[in-house]
């Protein structure tokens, strides 16, 4: 069979576009969550360990960003940089960085009061060494689980933005804009709509399953 899933309204192979669209969607989700985890984790670690004015400022900044509707942040980024791979990655990065700050901040605050940290301070170990060499490895697993959960959420976010027309623009495919283009043909070509929706469900399910497996294995 030449076209496994058929063709779209313009005669393009749906399976090929599905593979390429999955690559674009997952790349955007992965890069945005990765950089959000690195930068948000670093800032959250500093806020949780040192507290004081730095903690208050980062907490205020992250809560302010989290209070702004995601669609407004996305529209602002698109107005400044136009819709595209990098602008959507930046928008999702901005959406997830405050969450990472909050998450890592809470982990560090809980960890820094344990006895092994108190002993390290007694022996004169520096603050940054304690934070990155002692606390960091002990909170890595929860951060990894959080990354998996955020990755699943970022895939959904990218798909939603693409469906609304704010993602990567045609002719480049993403799972979201494939859903957008196929909605008018659902009754006459259901596979055109079902295929990208099914891939989104599978990707999100698998990432959440990985996250749950890690949690249960190391509980």
Coordinates of N, CA and C in Angstrom, one line a residue:
X1 N 0.8 -1.2 0.0 CA 0.0 0.0 0.0 C 0.9 1.2 0.0
X2 N 0.6 2.2 -0.9 CA 1.5 3.3 -1.1 C 1.3 4.3 0.1
X3 N 0.1 4.6 0.5 CA -0.2 5.5 1.6 C -0.9 4.8 2.8
X4 N -0.1 4.5 3.8 CA -0.6 3.7 4.9 C -1.9 4.3 5.5
X5 N -1.9 5.6 5.8 CA -3.0 6.2 6.4 C -3.7 7.1 5.5
X6 N -3.4 7.0 4.2 CA -4.1 7.9 3.2 C -3.4 9.2 3.0
X7 N -4.1 10.1 2.4 CA -3.5 11.4 2.1 C -4.5 12.5 2.7
X8 N -3.9 13.7 2.8 CA -4.7 14.8 3.3 C -5.4 15.5 2.2
X9 N -6.0 16.7 2.5 CA -6.8 17.4 1.4 C -6.0 17.9 0.3
X10 N -4.7 18.0 0.5 CA -3.8 18.4 -0.6 C -3.0 17.3 -1.2
X11 N -3.3 16.1 -0.9 CA -2.7 14.9 -1.5 C -1.4 14.5 -0.8
X12 N -1.1 15.0 0.4 CA 0.2 14.7 1.0 C 0.0 13.5 1.9
X13 N 1.0 12.7 2.0 CA 0.9 11.4 2.8 C 0.8 11.7 4.3
X14 N -0.3 11.2 4.9 CA -0.6 11.5 6.3 C 0.5 10.9 7.2
X15 N 0.9 9.7 6.9 CA 1.9 9.0 7.8 C 3.2 9.8 7.8
X16 N 3.7 10.2 6.7 CA 4.9 11.0 6.6 C 4.8 12.3 7.4
X17 N 3.7 12.9 7.2 CA 3.5 14.2 8.0 C 3.4 14.0 9.5
X18 N 2.8 12.8 9.8 CA 2.6 12.5 11.2 C 4.0 12.2 11.9
X19 N 4.9 11.5 11.2 CA 6.2 11.3 11.7 C 7.0 12.6 11.9
X20 N 6.9 13.5 10.8 CA 7.6 14.8 10.9 C 7.0 15.7 11.9
X21 N 5.6 15.7 12.0 CA 4.9 16.5 13.0 C 5.2 16.1 14.4
X22 N 5.3 14.8 14.6 CA 5.7 14.3 16.0 C 7.1 14.7 16.4
X23 N 8.0 14.7 15.4 CA 9.4 15.2 15.6 C 9.4 16.6 16.0
X24 N 8.7 17.5 15.3 CA 8.6 18.9 15.6 C 8.0 19.1 17.0
X25 N 6.9 18.5 17.2 CA 6.2 18.7 18.5 C 7.0 18.2 19.7
X26 N 7.6 17.1 19.6 CA 8.4 16.5 20.7 C 9.7 17.4 20.8
X27 N 10.3 17.9 19.8 CA 11.5 18.7 19.9 C 11.2 20.0 20.6
X28 N 10.1 20.6 20.3 CA 9.7 21.9 20.9 C 9.4 21.6 22.4
X29 N 8.7 20.5 22.7 CA 8.4 20.2 24.1 C 9.6 19.8 24.9
X30 N 10.5 19.1 24.3 CA 11.8 18.6 25.0 C 12.7 19.8 25.3
X31 N 12.9 20.6 24.3 CA 13.8 21.8 24.4 C 13.3 22.8 25.4
X32 N 12.0 23.1 25.3 CA 11.4 24.1 26.2 C 11.5 23.6 27.7
X33 N 11.1 22.3 27.9 CA 11.1 21.8 29.3 C 12.6 21.6 29.8
X34 N 13.5 21.2 28.9 CA 14.9 21.0 29.3 C 15.5 22.3 29.8
X35 N 15.3 23.4 29.0 CA 15.9 24.7 29.4 C 15.1 25.3 30.6
X36 N 13.8 25.0 30.7 CA 13.1 25.4 31.9 C 13.5 24.7 33.1
X37 N 13.9 23.4 33.0 CA 14.4 22.7 34.1 C 15.7 23.1 34.5
X38 N 16.6 23.4 33.6 CA 18.0 23.8 33.9 C 18.0 25.2 34.6
X39 N 17.3 26.2 33.9 CA 17.3 27.5 34.5 C 16.4 27.7 35.7
X40 N 15.2 27.1 35.6 CA 14.3 27.1 36.7 C 14.8 26.4 37.9
X41 N 15.5 25.2 37.6 CA 16.1 24.4 38.7 C 17.2 25.2 39.4
X42 N 18.1 25.9 38.6 CA 19.2 26.6 39.2 C 18.6 27.8 40.1
X43 N 17.7 28.5 39.5 CA 17.1 29.6 40.3 C 16.3 29.1 41.5
X44 N 15.6 28.1 41.4 CA 14.9 27.5 42.5 C 15.8 27.0 43.6
X45 N 16.9 26.4 43.1 CA 17.9 25.9 44.1 C 18.5 27.1 44.9
X46 N 18.8 28.2 44.2 CA 19.4 29.3 44.9 C 18.3 29.9 45.9
X47 N 17.1 30.0 45.4 CA 16.0 30.6 46.3 C 15.8 29.7 47.5
X48 N 15.7 28.4 47.3 CA 15.4 27.5 48.4 C 16.6 27.5 49.4
X49 N 17.8 27.6 49.0 CA 18.9 27.4 49.9 C 19.2 28.7 50.6
X50 N 19.3 29.8 49.9 CA 19.7 31.1 50.5 C 18.6 31.9 51.1
X51 N 17.4 31.7 50.6 CA 16.2 32.4 51.1 C 16.4 33.9 51.0
X52 N 15.8 34.6 52.0 CA 16.0 36.0 52.1 C 15.3 36.8 50.9
X53 N 16.0 37.9 50.5 CA 15.5 38.7 49.4 C 15.4 38.0 48.1
X54 N 16.4 37.2 47.8 CA 16.5 36.4 46.6 C 15.3 35.5 46.4
X55 N 15.0 34.8 47.5 CA 13.8 33.9 47.5 C 12.5 34.7 47.3
X56 N 12.4 35.8 48.0 CA 11.2 36.6 47.9 C 11.0 37.2 46.4
X57 N 12.1 37.6 45.9 CA 12.1 38.2 44.5 C 11.7 37.1 43.5
X58 N 12.4 35.9 43.5 CA 12.1 34.9 42.6 C 10.7 34.3 42.8
X59 N 10.2 34.2 44.0 CA 8.9 33.8 44.3 C 7.9 34.7 43.7
X60 N 8.1 36.0 43.9 CA 7.2 37.1 43.3 C 7.2 37.0 41.8
X61 N 8.4 36.9 41.2 CA 8.5 36.8 39.7 C 7.8 35.6 39.2
X62 N 8.0 34.5 39.8 CA 7.4 33.2 39.2 C 5.9 33.2 39.4
X63 N 5.4 33.7 40.6 CA 4.0 33.7 40.8 C 3.3 34.7 39.9
X64 N 4.0 35.8 39.5 CA 3.5 36.8 38.6 C 3.3 36.2 37.2
X65 N 4.4 35.5 36.8 CA 4.3 34.8 35.5 C 3.2 33.7 35.4
X66 N 3.1 33.0 36.5 CA 2.1 31.9 36.6 C 0.6 32.5 36.6
X67 N 0.5 33.7 37.0 CA -0.8 34.3 37.1 C -1.3 34.9 35.7
X68 N -0.4 35.0 34.8 CA -0.7 35.5 33.5 C -1.2 34.3 32.6
X69 N -2.4 34.5 32.0 CA -2.9 33.4 31.1 C -1.9 33.0 30.1
X70 N -1.7 31.7 29.9 CA -0.8 31.1 28.9 C -1.0 31.7 27.5
X71 N -2.2 31.9 27.1 CA -2.5 32.4 25.8 C -2.0 33.8 25.6
X72 N -2.0 34.6 26.7 CA -1.5 36.0 26.5 C 0.0 36.0 26.4
X73 N 0.7 35.1 27.1 CA 2.2 35.0 27.0 C 2.5 34.6 25.6
X74 N 1.8 33.6 25.1 CA 2.1 33.1 23.8 C 1.8 34.2 22.7
X75 N 0.7 34.9 22.8 CA 0.4 35.9 21.8 C 1.5 37.0 21.9
X76 N 2.0 37.4 23.1 CA 3.0 38.4 23.2 C 4.3 37.9 22.5
X77 N 4.7 36.7 22.7 CA 5.9 36.1 22.0 C 5.7 36.1 20.5
X78 N 4.5 35.7 20.0 CA 4.3 35.7 18.6 C 4.3 37.0 18.0
X79 N 3.7 38.0 18.7 CA 3.8 39.4 18.2 C 5.2 39.9 18.0
X80 N 6.0 39.6 19.0 CA 7.4 40.0 19.0 C 8.3 39.3 18.0
X81 N 8.1 38.0 17.9 CA 9.0 37.1 17.1 C 8.4 36.4 15.9
X82 N 7.0 36.5 15.8 CA 6.3 35.7 14.8 C 6.2 34.2 15.2
X83 N 5.2 33.5 14.7 CA 5.0 32.1 15.0 C 6.0 31.3 14.3
X84 N 6.7 30.4 15.1 CA 7.7 29.6 14.5 C 8.3 28.6 15.6
X85 N 9.2 27.8 15.2 CA 9.8 26.8 16.1 C 10.4 27.5 17.3
X86 N 11.2 28.5 17.1 CA 11.9 29.1 18.3 C 11.0 29.9 19.2
X87 N 10.0 30.6 18.5 CA 9.1 31.4 19.3 C 8.2 30.6 20.2
X88 N 7.7 29.5 19.7 CA 6.9 28.6 20.4 C 7.7 27.9 21.5
X89 N 8.9 27.5 21.2 CA 9.8 26.9 22.3 C 10.0 27.9 23.4
X90 N 10.2 29.2 23.0 CA 10.4 30.2 24.0 C 9.2 30.4 24.9
X91 N 8.0 30.4 24.2 CA 6.7 30.6 25.0 C 6.5 29.5 26.0
X92 N 6.7 28.3 25.6 CA 6.5 27.2 26.5 C 7.6 27.2 27.6
X93 N 8.8 27.5 27.2 CA 9.9 27.7 28.2 C 9.4 28.7 29.3
X94 N 8.9 29.8 28.9 CA 8.4 30.8 29.9 C 7.3 30.3 30.7
X95 N 6.4 29.5 30.2 CA 5.3 28.9 30.9 C 5.8 27.9 32.0
X96 N 6.8 27.2 31.7 CA 7.2 26.1 32.6 C 8.3 26.5 33.5
X97 N 9.1 27.5 33.3 CA 10.2 27.9 34.2 C 9.7 28.2 35.6
X98 N 8.6 29.0 35.8 CA 8.1 29.3 37.1 C 7.8 28.0 37.9
X99 N 7.2 27.0 37.2 CA 6.8 25.8 37.9 C 8.1 25.1 38.4
X100 N 9.1 25.1 37.6 CA 10.4 24.4 38.0 C 11.0 25.2 39.1
X101 N 10.9 26.5 39.1 CA 11.5 27.3 40.3 C 10.8 26.9 41.6
X102 N 9.4 26.8 41.5 CA 8.7 26.4 42.7 C 9.0 25.0 43.2
X103 N 9.1 24.1 42.2 CA 9.3 22.7 42.6 C 10.6 22.5 43.2
X104 N 11.7 23.0 42.6 CA 13.1 22.8 43.1 C 13.3 23.6 44.4
X105 N 12.7 24.7 44.5 CA 12.8 25.5 45.7 C 12.2 24.7 46.9
X106 N 11.1 24.1 46.7 CA 10.5 23.3 47.8 C 11.4 22.1 48.2
X107 N 11.9 21.5 47.2 CA 12.8 20.3 47.4 C 14.0 20.7 48.2
X108 N 14.7 21.8 47.8 CA 15.9 22.3 48.5 C 15.6 22.7 49.9
X109 N 14.5 23.4 50.1 CA 14.1 23.9 51.5 C 14.0 22.7 52.4
X110 N 13.4 21.6 51.9 CA 13.1 20.4 52.7 C 14.5 19.7 52.9
X111 N 15.3 19.6 51.9 CA 16.6 18.9 52.0 C 17.6 19.5 52.9
X112 N 17.7 20.9 52.9 CA 18.8 21.6 53.5 C 18.7 21.5 55.1
X113 N 17.6 21.1 55.6 CA 17.5 21.0 57.1 C 17.9 19.6 57.6
X114 N 18.3 18.7 56.7 CA 18.6 17.3 57.1 C 20.0 17.3 57.8
X115 N 20.3 16.3 58.5 CA 21.5 16.2 59.4 C 22.8 16.2 58.6
X116 N 22.8 15.6 57.4 CA 24.0 15.5 56.6 C 24.4 16.9 56.1
X117 N 23.5 17.8 55.9 CA 23.8 19.1 55.5 C 24.3 19.9 56.7
X118 N 23.8 19.7 57.8 CA 24.3 20.4 59.0 C 25.7 19.9 59.3
X119 N 26.0 18.7 59.1 CA 27.4 18.2 59.3 C 28.3 18.8 58.3
X120 N 27.9 18.9 57.1 CA 28.7 19.5 56.0 C 29.1 20.9 56.4
X121 N 28.1 21.7 56.9 CA 28.4 23.1 57.4 C 29.3 23.1 58.5
X122 N 29.2 22.2 59.4 CA 30.1 22.1 60.6 C 31.6 21.9 60.1
X123 N 31.7 21.1 59.1 CA 33.1 20.8 58.5 C 33.5 21.9 57.6
X124 N 32.8 23.0 57.5 CA 33.2 24.1 56.7 C 33.0 24.0 55.2
X125 N 32.2 23.1 54.7 CA 31.9 23.0 53.3 C 31.2 24.3 52.8
X126 N 31.6 24.8 51.7 CA 30.9 26.0 51.2 C 29.5 25.8 50.7
X127 N 28.8 26.9 50.7 CA 27.3 26.9 50.4 C 27.1 26.3 49.0
X128 N 27.8 26.8 48.0 CA 27.6 26.3 46.6 C 28.0 24.8 46.5
X129 N 29.0 24.4 47.2 CA 29.4 23.0 47.1 C 28.3 22.1 47.8
X130 N 27.8 22.6 48.9 CA 26.7 21.9 49.5 C 25.5 21.8 48.6
X131 N 25.1 22.9 47.9 CA 24.0 22.9 47.1 C 24.1 22.0 45.9
X132 N 25.2 22.1 45.2 CA 25.4 21.4 43.9 C 26.0 20.0 44.1
X133 N 26.8 19.7 45.1 CA 27.5 18.4 45.3 C 26.8 17.5 46.3
X134 N 26.0 18.1 47.2 CA 25.3 17.3 48.2 C 23.8 17.3 48.0
X135 N 23.2 18.4 48.0 CA 21.8 18.5 47.8 C 21.3 18.1 46.4
X136 N 22.0 18.6 45.4 CA 21.7 18.3 44.0 C 21.5 16.8 43.7
X137 N 22.4 16.0 43.9 CA 22.3 14.5 43.6 C 21.1 13.9 44.4
X138 N 20.8 14.4 45.5 CA 19.7 13.8 46.3 C 18.3 14.2 45.9
X139 N 18.2 15.3 45.1 CA 16.9 15.7 44.6 C 16.8 15.5 43.1
X140 N 17.8 14.8 42.5 CA 17.8 14.6 41.1 C 16.6 13.7 40.6
X141 N 16.3 12.7 41.3 CA 15.2 11.8 40.9 C 13.9 12.5 40.9
X142 N 13.5 13.2 42.0 CA 12.2 13.9 41.9 C 12.2 14.9 40.7
X143 N 13.3 15.6 40.5 CA 13.4 16.5 39.3 C 13.2 15.8 38.0
X144 N 13.8 14.6 37.9 CA 13.6 13.8 36.7 C 12.1 13.4 36.5
X145 N 11.5 13.0 37.6 CA 10.1 12.7 37.5 C 9.2 13.9 37.1
X146 N 9.6 15.0 37.6 CA 8.9 16.3 37.3 C 9.1 16.6 35.8
X147 N 10.4 16.4 35.3 CA 10.7 16.6 33.9 C 9.8 15.8 33.0
X148 N 9.6 14.5 33.4 CA 8.7 13.7 32.5 C 7.3 14.2 32.5
X149 N 6.8 14.6 33.7 CA 5.4 15.2 33.8 C 5.3 16.5 33.0
X150 N 6.3 17.3 33.1 CA 6.3 18.6 32.4 C 6.4 18.4 30.9
X151 N 7.2 17.3 30.5 CA 7.3 17.0 29.0 C 6.0 16.6 28.4
X152 N 5.2 15.8 29.2 CA 3.9 15.4 28.7 C 3.0 16.7 28.6
X153 N 3.1 17.5 29.6 CA 2.3 18.8 29.6 C 2.7 19.7 28.5
X154 N 4.0 19.8 28.2 CA 4.4 20.6 27.1 C 4.0 20.1 25.7
X155 N 3.9 18.8 25.5 CA 3.4 18.2 24.3 C 1.9 18.7 24.1
X156 N 1.1 18.6 25.2 CA -0.3 19.1 25.1 C -0.3 20.6 24.8
X157 N 0.5 21.3 25.5 CA 0.5 22.8 25.3 C 0.8 23.1 23.8
X158 N 1.9 22.5 23.3 CA 2.2 22.7 21.9 C 1.1 22.3 20.9
X159 N 0.5 21.2 21.2 CA -0.6 20.7 20.4 C -1.8 21.7 20.4
X160 N -2.1 22.2 21.6 CA -3.2 23.2 21.8 C -2.9 24.5 21.0
X161 N -1.6 25.0 21.1 CA -1.2 26.2 20.4 C -1.3 26.0 18.9
X162 N -0.8 24.8 18.5 CA -0.9 24.5 17.0 C -2.3 24.4 16.5
X163 N -3.2 23.8 17.3 CA -4.6 23.7 17.0 C -5.3 25.0 16.9
X164 N -4.9 26.0 17.7 CA -5.5 27.3 17.7 C -4.9 28.2 16.6
X165 N -3.8 27.7 16.0 CA -3.2 28.5 14.9 C -2.0 29.3 15.4
X166 N -1.5 29.1 16.6 CA -0.4 29.9 17.1 C 0.9 29.2 17.1
X167 N 0.9 28.0 16.6 CA 2.1 27.2 16.5 C 2.9 27.4 15.2
X168 N 3.7 26.4 14.9 CA 4.5 26.4 13.6 C 3.4 26.4 12.5
X169 N 3.7 27.3 11.5 CA 2.7 27.5 10.5 C 2.9 26.5 9.3
X170 N 1.8 26.1 8.6 CA 1.9 25.2 7.4 C 2.8 25.9 6.4
X171 N 3.5 25.2 5.6 CA 3.3 23.7 5.3 C 4.0 22.8 6.3
X172 N 4.8 23.3 7.3 CA 5.5 22.5 8.2 C 4.5 21.9 9.2
X173 N 4.5 20.5 9.4 CA 3.5 19.9 10.2 C 3.9 19.8 11.7
X174 N 2.9 20.0 12.5 CA 3.0 19.6 13.9 C 1.7 18.8 14.3
X175 N 1.7 18.1 15.4 CA 0.5 17.4 15.7 C -0.7 18.3 15.9
X176 N -0.4 19.5 16.5 CA -1.5 20.5 16.7 C -2.1 21.1 15.4
X177 N -1.2 21.5 14.5 CA -1.7 22.1 13.3 C -2.3 21.1 12.3
X178 N -1.9 19.8 12.5 CA -2.6 18.7 11.7 C -4.0 18.6 12.2
X179 N -4.2 18.7 13.5 CA -5.6 18.6 14.0 C -6.4 19.8 13.5
X180 N -5.8 20.9 13.5 CA -6.5 22.1 13.0 C -6.9 22.0 11.5
X181 N -6.0 21.5 10.7 CA -6.3 21.4 9.3 C -7.3 20.3 8.9
X182 N -7.4 19.3 9.8 CA -8.2 18.1 9.5 C -9.6 18.2 10.1
X183 N -9.9 19.2 10.9 CA -11.2 19.2 11.6 C -12.4 19.3 10.6
X184 N -12.2 20.0 9.4 CA -13.3 20.2 8.5 C -13.5 18.9 7.7
X185 N -12.6 17.9 7.8 CA -12.8 16.7 7.0 C -13.0 15.5 7.8
X186 N -13.5 15.7 9.1 CA -13.6 14.6 10.0 C -14.6 13.5 9.5
X187 N -15.7 14.0 9.0 CA -16.8 13.0 8.5 C -16.4 12.3 7.3
X188 N -15.7 12.9 6.4 CA -15.3 12.2 5.1 C -14.0 11.5 5.2
X189 N -13.1 12.0 6.1 CA -11.8 11.4 6.2 C -11.4 11.3 7.6
X190 N -12.0 10.5 8.5 CA -11.7 10.5 9.9 C -10.3 10.2 10.3
X191 N -9.6 9.4 9.5 CA -8.2 9.1 9.8 C -7.3 10.3 9.8
X192 N -7.7 11.3 9.0 CA -6.9 12.6 8.9 C -6.9 13.2 10.3
X193 N -8.0 13.1 11.1 CA -8.1 13.7 12.4 C -7.7 12.8 13.5
X194 N -8.1 11.5 13.4 CA -7.9 10.6 14.4 C -6.4 10.3 14.6
X195 N -5.6 10.2 13.5 CA -4.2 9.9 13.6 C -3.4 10.8 14.5
X196 N -3.4 12.1 14.3 CA -2.6 13.0 15.1 C -3.1 13.0 16.6
X197 N -4.4 12.9 16.7 CA -5.0 12.9 18.1 C -4.5 11.6 18.8
X198 N -4.5 10.5 18.1 CA -4.1 9.3 18.7 C -2.6 9.3 19.2
X199 N -1.8 9.9 18.3 CA -0.3 10.1 18.6 C -0.1 10.9 19.9
X200 N -0.9 12.0 20.0 CA -0.8 12.9 21.1 C -1.2 12.1 22.4
X201 N -2.2 11.4 22.3 CA -2.7 10.6 23.5 C -1.6 9.6 23.9
X202 N -1.0 8.9 22.9 CA 0.0 7.9 23.2 C 1.3 8.5 23.8
X203 N 1.7 9.6 23.3 CA 2.9 10.3 23.8 C 2.7 10.8 25.2
X204 N 1.6 11.4 25.5 CA 1.3 11.9 26.8 C 1.1 10.8 27.8
X205 N 0.4 9.7 27.4 CA 0.3 8.5 28.2 C 1.6 7.9 28.6
X206 N 2.5 7.7 27.6 CA 3.8 7.1 27.9 C 4.6 7.9 28.8
X207 N 4.7 9.2 28.6 CA 5.5 10.1 29.5 C 4.9 10.1 30.9
X208 N 3.6 10.1 31.1 CA 3.0 10.0 32.4 C 3.3 8.6 33.1
X209 N 3.3 7.6 32.2 CA 3.5 6.2 32.7 C 5.0 6.1 33.2
X210 N 5.9 6.7 32.4 CA 7.3 6.7 32.8 C 7.5 7.4 34.2
X211 N 6.8 8.6 34.3 CA 6.9 9.3 35.5 C 6.4 8.5 36.7
X212 N 5.2 7.9 36.5 CA 4.6 7.1 37.6 C 5.5 5.9 38.0
X213 N 6.1 5.3 37.0 CA 7.0 4.1 37.2 C 8.2 4.5 38.1
X214 N 8.8 5.6 37.7 CA 9.9 6.1 38.5 C 9.5 6.4 40.0
X215 N 8.3 7.0 40.1 CA 7.9 7.3 41.5 C 7.7 6.0 42.3
X216 N 7.0 5.0 41.7 CA 6.7 3.8 42.4 C 8.0 3.0 42.7
X217 N 9.0 3.0 41.8 CA 10.2 2.3 41.9 C 11.1 2.8 43.0
X218 N 11.1 4.1 43.2 CA 12.0 4.7 44.2 C 11.2 5.3 45.4
X219 N 10.0 4.8 45.6 CA 9.2 5.3 46.8 C 9.8 4.8 48.1

